[in-house]
Coordinates of C-alpha atoms and ligand atoms in Angstrom, one line a residue:
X23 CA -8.5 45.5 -111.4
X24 CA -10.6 44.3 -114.2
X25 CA -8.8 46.5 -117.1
X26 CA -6.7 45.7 -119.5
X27 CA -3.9 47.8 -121.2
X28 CA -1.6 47.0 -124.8
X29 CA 1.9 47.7 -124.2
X30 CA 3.6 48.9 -127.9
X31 CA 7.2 48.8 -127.8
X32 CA 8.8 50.6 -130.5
X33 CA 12.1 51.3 -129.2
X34 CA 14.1 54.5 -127.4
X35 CA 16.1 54.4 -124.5
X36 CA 13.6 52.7 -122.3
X37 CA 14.6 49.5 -123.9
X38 CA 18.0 50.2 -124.4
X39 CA 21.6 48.2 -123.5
X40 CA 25.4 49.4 -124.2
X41 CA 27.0 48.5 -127.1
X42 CA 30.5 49.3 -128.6
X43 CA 28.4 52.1 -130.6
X44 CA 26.7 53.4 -127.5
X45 CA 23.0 52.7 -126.4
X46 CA 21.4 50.3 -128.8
X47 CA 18.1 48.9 -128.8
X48 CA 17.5 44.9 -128.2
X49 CA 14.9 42.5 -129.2
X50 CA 14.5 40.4 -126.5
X51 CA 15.0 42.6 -123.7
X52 CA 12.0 44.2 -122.8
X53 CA 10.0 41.0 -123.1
X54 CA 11.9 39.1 -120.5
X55 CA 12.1 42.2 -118.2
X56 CA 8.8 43.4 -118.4
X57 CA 7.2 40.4 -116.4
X58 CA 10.0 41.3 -113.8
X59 CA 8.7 45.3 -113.4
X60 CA 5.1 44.6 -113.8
X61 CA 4.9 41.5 -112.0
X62 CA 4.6 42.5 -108.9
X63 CA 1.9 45.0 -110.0
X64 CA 0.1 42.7 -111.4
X65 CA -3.5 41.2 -110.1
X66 CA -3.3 43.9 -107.5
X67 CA -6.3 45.8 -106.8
X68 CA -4.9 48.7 -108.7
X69 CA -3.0 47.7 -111.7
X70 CA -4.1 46.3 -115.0
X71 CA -3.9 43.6 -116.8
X72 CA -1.6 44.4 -119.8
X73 CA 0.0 42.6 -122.9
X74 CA 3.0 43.4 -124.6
X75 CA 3.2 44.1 -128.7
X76 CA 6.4 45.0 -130.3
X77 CA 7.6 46.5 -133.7
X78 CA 9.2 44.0 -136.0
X79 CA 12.2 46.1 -135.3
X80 CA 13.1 48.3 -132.4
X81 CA 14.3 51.4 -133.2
X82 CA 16.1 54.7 -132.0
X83 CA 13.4 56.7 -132.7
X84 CA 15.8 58.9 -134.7
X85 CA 14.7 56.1 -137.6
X86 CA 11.0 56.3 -136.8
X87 CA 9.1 57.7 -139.8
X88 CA 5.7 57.7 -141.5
X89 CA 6.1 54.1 -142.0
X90 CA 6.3 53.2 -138.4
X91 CA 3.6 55.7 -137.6
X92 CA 1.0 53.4 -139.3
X93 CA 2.8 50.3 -138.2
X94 CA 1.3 51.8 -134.5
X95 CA -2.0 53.4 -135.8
X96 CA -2.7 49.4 -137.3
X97 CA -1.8 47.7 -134.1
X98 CA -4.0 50.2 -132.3
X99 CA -6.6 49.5 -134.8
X100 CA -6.7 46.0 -134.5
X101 CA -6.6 45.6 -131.1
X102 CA -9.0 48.7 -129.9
X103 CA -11.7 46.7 -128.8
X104 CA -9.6 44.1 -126.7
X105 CA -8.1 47.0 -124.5
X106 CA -9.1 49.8 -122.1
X107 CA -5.9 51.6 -123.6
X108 CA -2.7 51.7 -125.1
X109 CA 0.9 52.8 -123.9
X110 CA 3.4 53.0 -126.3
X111 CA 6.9 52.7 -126.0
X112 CA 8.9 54.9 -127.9
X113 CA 12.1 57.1 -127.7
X114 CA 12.5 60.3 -126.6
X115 CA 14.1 62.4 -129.4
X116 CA 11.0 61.8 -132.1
X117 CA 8.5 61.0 -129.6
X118 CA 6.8 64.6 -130.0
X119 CA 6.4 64.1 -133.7
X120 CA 5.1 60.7 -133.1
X121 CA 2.6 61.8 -130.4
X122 CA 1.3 64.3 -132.7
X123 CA 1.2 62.4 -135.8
X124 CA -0.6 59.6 -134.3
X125 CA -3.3 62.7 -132.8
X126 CA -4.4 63.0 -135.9
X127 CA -4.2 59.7 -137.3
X128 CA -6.8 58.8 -134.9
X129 CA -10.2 60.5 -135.7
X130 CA -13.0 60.3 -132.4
X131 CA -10.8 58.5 -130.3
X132 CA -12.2 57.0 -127.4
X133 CA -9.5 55.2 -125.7
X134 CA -6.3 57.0 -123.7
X135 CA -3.2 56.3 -126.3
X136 CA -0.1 57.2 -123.8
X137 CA 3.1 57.9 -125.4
X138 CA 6.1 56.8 -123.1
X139 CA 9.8 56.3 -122.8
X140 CA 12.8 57.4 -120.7
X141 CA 15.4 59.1 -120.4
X142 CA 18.1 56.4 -118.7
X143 CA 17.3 52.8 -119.6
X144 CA 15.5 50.7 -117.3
X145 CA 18.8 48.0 -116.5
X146 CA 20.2 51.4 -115.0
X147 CA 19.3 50.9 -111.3
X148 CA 18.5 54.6 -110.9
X149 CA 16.1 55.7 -113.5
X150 CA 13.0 57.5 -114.7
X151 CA 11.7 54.4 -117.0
X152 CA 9.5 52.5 -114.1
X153 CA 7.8 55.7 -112.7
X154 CA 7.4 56.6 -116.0
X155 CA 5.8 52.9 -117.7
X156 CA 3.6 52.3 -114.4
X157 CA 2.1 55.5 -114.3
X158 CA 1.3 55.9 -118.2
X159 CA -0.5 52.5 -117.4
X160 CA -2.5 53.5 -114.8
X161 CA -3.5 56.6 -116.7
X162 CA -4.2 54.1 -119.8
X163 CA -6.4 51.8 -117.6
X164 CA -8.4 54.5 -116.2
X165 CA -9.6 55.6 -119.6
X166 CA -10.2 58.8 -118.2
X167 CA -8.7 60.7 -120.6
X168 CA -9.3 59.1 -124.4
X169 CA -6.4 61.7 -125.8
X170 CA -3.3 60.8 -127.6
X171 CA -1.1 61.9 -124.4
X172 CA 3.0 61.9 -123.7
X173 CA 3.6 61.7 -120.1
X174 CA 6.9 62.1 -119.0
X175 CA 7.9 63.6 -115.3
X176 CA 5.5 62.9 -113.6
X177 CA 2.6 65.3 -115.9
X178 CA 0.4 64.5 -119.0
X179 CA 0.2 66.2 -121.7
X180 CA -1.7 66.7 -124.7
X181 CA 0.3 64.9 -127.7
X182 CA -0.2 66.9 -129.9
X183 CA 1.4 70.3 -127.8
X184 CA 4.6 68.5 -127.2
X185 CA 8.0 69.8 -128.0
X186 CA 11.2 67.8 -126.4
X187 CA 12.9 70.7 -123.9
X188 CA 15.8 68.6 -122.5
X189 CA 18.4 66.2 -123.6
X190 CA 19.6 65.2 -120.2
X191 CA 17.0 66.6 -117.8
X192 CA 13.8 63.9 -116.2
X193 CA 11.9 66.1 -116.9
X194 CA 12.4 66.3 -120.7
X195 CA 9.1 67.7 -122.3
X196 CA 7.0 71.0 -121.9
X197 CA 4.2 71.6 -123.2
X198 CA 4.6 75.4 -124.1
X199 CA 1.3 76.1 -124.6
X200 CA -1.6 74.0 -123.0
X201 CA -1.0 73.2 -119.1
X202 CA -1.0 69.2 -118.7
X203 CA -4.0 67.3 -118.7
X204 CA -3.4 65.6 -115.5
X205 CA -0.3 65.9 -112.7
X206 CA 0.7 62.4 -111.2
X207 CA 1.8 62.9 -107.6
X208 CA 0.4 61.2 -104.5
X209 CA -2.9 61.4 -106.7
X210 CA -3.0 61.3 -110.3
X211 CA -5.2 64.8 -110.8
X212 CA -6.8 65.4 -114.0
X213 CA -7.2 68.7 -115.6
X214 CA -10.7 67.8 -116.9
X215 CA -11.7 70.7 -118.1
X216 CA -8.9 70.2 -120.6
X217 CA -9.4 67.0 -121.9
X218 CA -11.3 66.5 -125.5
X219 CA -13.7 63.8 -126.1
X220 CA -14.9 62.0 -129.3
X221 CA -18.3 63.0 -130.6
X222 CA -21.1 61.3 -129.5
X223 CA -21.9 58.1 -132.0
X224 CA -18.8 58.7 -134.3
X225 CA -16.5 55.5 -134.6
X226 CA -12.9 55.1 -134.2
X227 CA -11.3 55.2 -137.7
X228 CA -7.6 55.5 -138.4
X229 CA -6.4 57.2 -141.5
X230 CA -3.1 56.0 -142.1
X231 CA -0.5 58.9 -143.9
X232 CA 1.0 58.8 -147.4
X233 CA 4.3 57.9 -147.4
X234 CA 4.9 60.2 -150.1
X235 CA 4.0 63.6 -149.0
X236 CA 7.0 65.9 -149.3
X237 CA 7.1 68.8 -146.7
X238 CA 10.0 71.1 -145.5
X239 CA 11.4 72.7 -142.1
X240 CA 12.8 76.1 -142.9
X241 CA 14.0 77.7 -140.4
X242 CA 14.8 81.9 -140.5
X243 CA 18.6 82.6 -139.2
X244 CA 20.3 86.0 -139.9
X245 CA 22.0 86.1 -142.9
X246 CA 19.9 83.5 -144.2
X247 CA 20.4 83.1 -148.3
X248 CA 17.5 82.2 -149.6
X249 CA 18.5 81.0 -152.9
X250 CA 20.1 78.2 -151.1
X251 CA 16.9 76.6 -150.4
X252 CA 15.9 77.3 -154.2
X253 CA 16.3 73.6 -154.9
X254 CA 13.8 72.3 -152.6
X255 CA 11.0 74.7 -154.1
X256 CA 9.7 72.5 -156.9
X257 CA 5.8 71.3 -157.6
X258 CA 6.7 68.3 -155.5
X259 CA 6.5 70.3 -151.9
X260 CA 3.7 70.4 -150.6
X261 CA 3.9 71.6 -147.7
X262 CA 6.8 73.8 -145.6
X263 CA 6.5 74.8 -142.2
X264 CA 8.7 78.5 -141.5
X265 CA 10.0 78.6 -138.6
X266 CA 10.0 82.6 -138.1
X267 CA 11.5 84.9 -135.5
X268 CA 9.0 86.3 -132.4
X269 CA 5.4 86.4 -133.8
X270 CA 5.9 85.6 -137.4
X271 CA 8.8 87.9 -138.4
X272 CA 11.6 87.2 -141.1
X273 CA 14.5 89.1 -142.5
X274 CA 13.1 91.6 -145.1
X275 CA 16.2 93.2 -146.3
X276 CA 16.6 90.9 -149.6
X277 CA 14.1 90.2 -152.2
X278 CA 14.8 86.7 -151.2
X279 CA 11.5 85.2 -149.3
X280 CA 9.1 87.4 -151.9
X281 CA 10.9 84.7 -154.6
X282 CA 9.8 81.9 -152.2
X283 CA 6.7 83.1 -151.2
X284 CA 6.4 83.5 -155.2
X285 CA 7.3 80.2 -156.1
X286 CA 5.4 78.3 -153.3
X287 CA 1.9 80.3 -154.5
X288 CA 2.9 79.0 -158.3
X289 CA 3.4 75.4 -157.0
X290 CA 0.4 75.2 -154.8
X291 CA 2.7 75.1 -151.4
X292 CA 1.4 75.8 -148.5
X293 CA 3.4 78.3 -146.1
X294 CA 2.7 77.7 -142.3
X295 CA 4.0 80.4 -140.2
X296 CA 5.5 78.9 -136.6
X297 CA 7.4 80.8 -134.0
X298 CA 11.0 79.8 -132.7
X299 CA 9.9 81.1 -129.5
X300 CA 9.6 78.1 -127.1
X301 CA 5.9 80.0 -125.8
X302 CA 3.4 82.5 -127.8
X303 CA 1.8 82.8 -130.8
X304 CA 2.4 84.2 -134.4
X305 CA 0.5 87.1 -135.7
X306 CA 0.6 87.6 -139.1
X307 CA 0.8 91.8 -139.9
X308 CA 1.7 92.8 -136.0
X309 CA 5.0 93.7 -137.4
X310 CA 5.7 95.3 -141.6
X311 CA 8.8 92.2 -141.0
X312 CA 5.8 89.8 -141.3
X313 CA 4.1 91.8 -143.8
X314 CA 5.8 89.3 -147.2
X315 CA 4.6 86.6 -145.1
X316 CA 0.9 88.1 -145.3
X317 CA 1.6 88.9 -149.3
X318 CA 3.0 84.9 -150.2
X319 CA -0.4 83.9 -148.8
X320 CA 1.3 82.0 -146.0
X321 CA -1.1 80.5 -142.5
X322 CA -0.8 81.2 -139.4
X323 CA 0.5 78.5 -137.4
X324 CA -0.6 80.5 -134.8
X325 CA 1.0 78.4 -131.7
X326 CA 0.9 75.1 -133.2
X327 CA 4.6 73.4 -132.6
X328 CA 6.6 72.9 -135.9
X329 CA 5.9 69.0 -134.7
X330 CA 2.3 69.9 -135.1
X331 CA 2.3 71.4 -138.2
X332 CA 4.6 69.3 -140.4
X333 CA 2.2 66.0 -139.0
X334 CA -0.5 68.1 -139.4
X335 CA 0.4 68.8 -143.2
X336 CA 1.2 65.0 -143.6
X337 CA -2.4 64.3 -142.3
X338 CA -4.3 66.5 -144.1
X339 CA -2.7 65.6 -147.5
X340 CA -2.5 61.9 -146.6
X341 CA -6.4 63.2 -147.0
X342 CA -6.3 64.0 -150.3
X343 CA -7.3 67.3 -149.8
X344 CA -6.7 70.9 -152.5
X345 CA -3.9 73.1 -151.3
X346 CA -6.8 75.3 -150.4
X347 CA -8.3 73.0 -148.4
X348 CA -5.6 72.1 -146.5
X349 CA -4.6 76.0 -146.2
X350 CA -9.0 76.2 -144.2
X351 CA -7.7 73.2 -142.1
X352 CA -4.3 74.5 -141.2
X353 CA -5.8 77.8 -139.9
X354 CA -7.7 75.9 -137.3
X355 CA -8.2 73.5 -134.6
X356 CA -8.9 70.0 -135.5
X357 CA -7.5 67.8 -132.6
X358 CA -6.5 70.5 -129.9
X359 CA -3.5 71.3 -131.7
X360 CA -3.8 74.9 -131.7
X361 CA -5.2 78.1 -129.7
X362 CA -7.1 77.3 -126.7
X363 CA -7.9 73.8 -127.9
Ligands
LIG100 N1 18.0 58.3 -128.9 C1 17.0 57.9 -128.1 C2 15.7 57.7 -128.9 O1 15.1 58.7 -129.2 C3 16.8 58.8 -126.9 C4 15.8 58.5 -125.9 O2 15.0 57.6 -126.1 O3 15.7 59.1 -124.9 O4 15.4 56.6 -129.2

């Protein structure tokens, strides 16, 4: 096969060996034991050519955070003409938040960027990593898909939709929302009607995020006190993503989310509305429990994932947008994030 794909390791089980603490990653095994997988594979008719890149340091991806985010967008940057696509490495428990940052990171992407891990390491001798590596390669090679993708279990999936289901199942991810863009069994069969494309004659261009964007996770629990979270309300927040009951609803009883919604509008905050439902959509107003929601000023997250939308906020003010432009970009689709994509 005359194609050529960039392997980024960053870490996550894939790589992973015992240690007295548990799983730990370590440097120098998956350069030695990649040759061994891919190997055979390799100057076959149907596998790629591929290189391996890895982080300085290999993480759990537990510790992977805005900075490692444009440690990938850069090596993807720099080597995006060399390659027909890129597979990244990368643990399981962040790797929805990573898929998604790096969705929007990526403005008119051309390429498949395949996000990739496992859920038992790949020195175990029964486990998910090799089915998992050889296909996201395959899919990388074929460019058919130029989409930041996770696969996992045997389905791709838009990135940017992703939500980790499972901690012990193979099949680990869902995306709730948007049926996968391609199903890898005898065939790998693409959903083509799904999958986005860049615009005609735009370039590839990374925007890298601010590492100093603060944004929140609030999530609604009965009996929830709101003044607890009074601390974290200051003109420093940009950003916090509510995670609300059914399609939009929180606990009305107390005066207490009128004071945040309150405070957020005086600081410039943007609210974005998400569900804790696993499927669905918020509605703003179907319910009077949404209706202080509606008051604050807060968006519609519609059925963006609460990955989505706090990547989403770190994006768009990475941007240097006004709260009020960020509150028009929030509301809608840029990337297939949101609706019917
Ligand atoms: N803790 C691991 C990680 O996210 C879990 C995994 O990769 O499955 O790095």
């Amino acid at each position: 096969m005359d194609r050529k794909v960039c392997i980024i390791n960053t870490g996550g089980t894939i790589g992973m060996l015992p240690s007295e603490d548990g799983y730990a990653t370590n440097k120098d095994y998956m350069s030695s034991v990649l040759p061994k997988v891919l190997g055979p594979a390799e100057g076959s008719e149907d596998f790629p050519a591929w290189e391996l890149i890895e982080l300085p340091e290999l993480l759990d991806s537990s510790n992977v955070s805005i900075k490692e985010w444009n440690m990938i967008a850069k090596i993807v940057a720099e080597n995006y003409n060399e390659f027909d696509g890129f597979v990244i490495l990368h643990g399981t428990d962040t790797m929805a938040y990573t898929a998604s940052a790096l969705s929007f990171m990526f403005e008119n992407l051309g390429k498949p960027v395949i996000l990739t891990g496992s859920q038992i390491p790949l020195f175990r001798v029964r486990s998910d990593a090799r089915e998992n590596l050889i296909t996201s390669c395959l899919i990388a090679a074929a460019g058919k898909c130029p989409e930041v993708c996770l696969f996992f279990g045997a389905k791709l999936f838009r990135g940017n939709r992703t939500t980790k289901a499972s901690s012990d199942q193979l099949i680990a991810f869902e995306s709730p929302n948007l049926p996968p863009l391609a199903e890898a069994d005898i065939d790998i069969k693409y959903n083509t009607h799904l999958i986005r494309r860049p615009e005609l004659g735009e370039k590839f261009h990374v925007r890298e995020f601010t590492e100093d964007v603060q944004v929140a996770v609030l999530k609604m629990f009965p009996g929830i006190q709101y003044d607890l979270f009074d601390g974290i309300l200051t003109s420093k927040l940009k950003g916090l993503v509510l995670e609300a009951f059914g399609a939009g609803n929180i606990p009305t009883e107390s005066e207490g989310l009128i004071q945040v919604g309150r405070k957020a509008a005086e600081n410039g905050t943007i609210i974005v509305v998400c569900t804790q439902c696993m499927r669905g959509s918020v509605i703003l107003g179907a319910y009077e429990a949404s209706a202080p929601l509606v008051k604050a000023g807060a968006v519609s997250g519609l059925d963006l994932t609460p990955e989505a939308a706090v990547t989403k906020l770190y994006y768009l003010f990475s941007l240097g947008l006004t709260s009020d432009q960020v509150r028009q970009e929030m509301a809608r689709s840029i990337r297939g994030e949101m609706g019917r994509g």
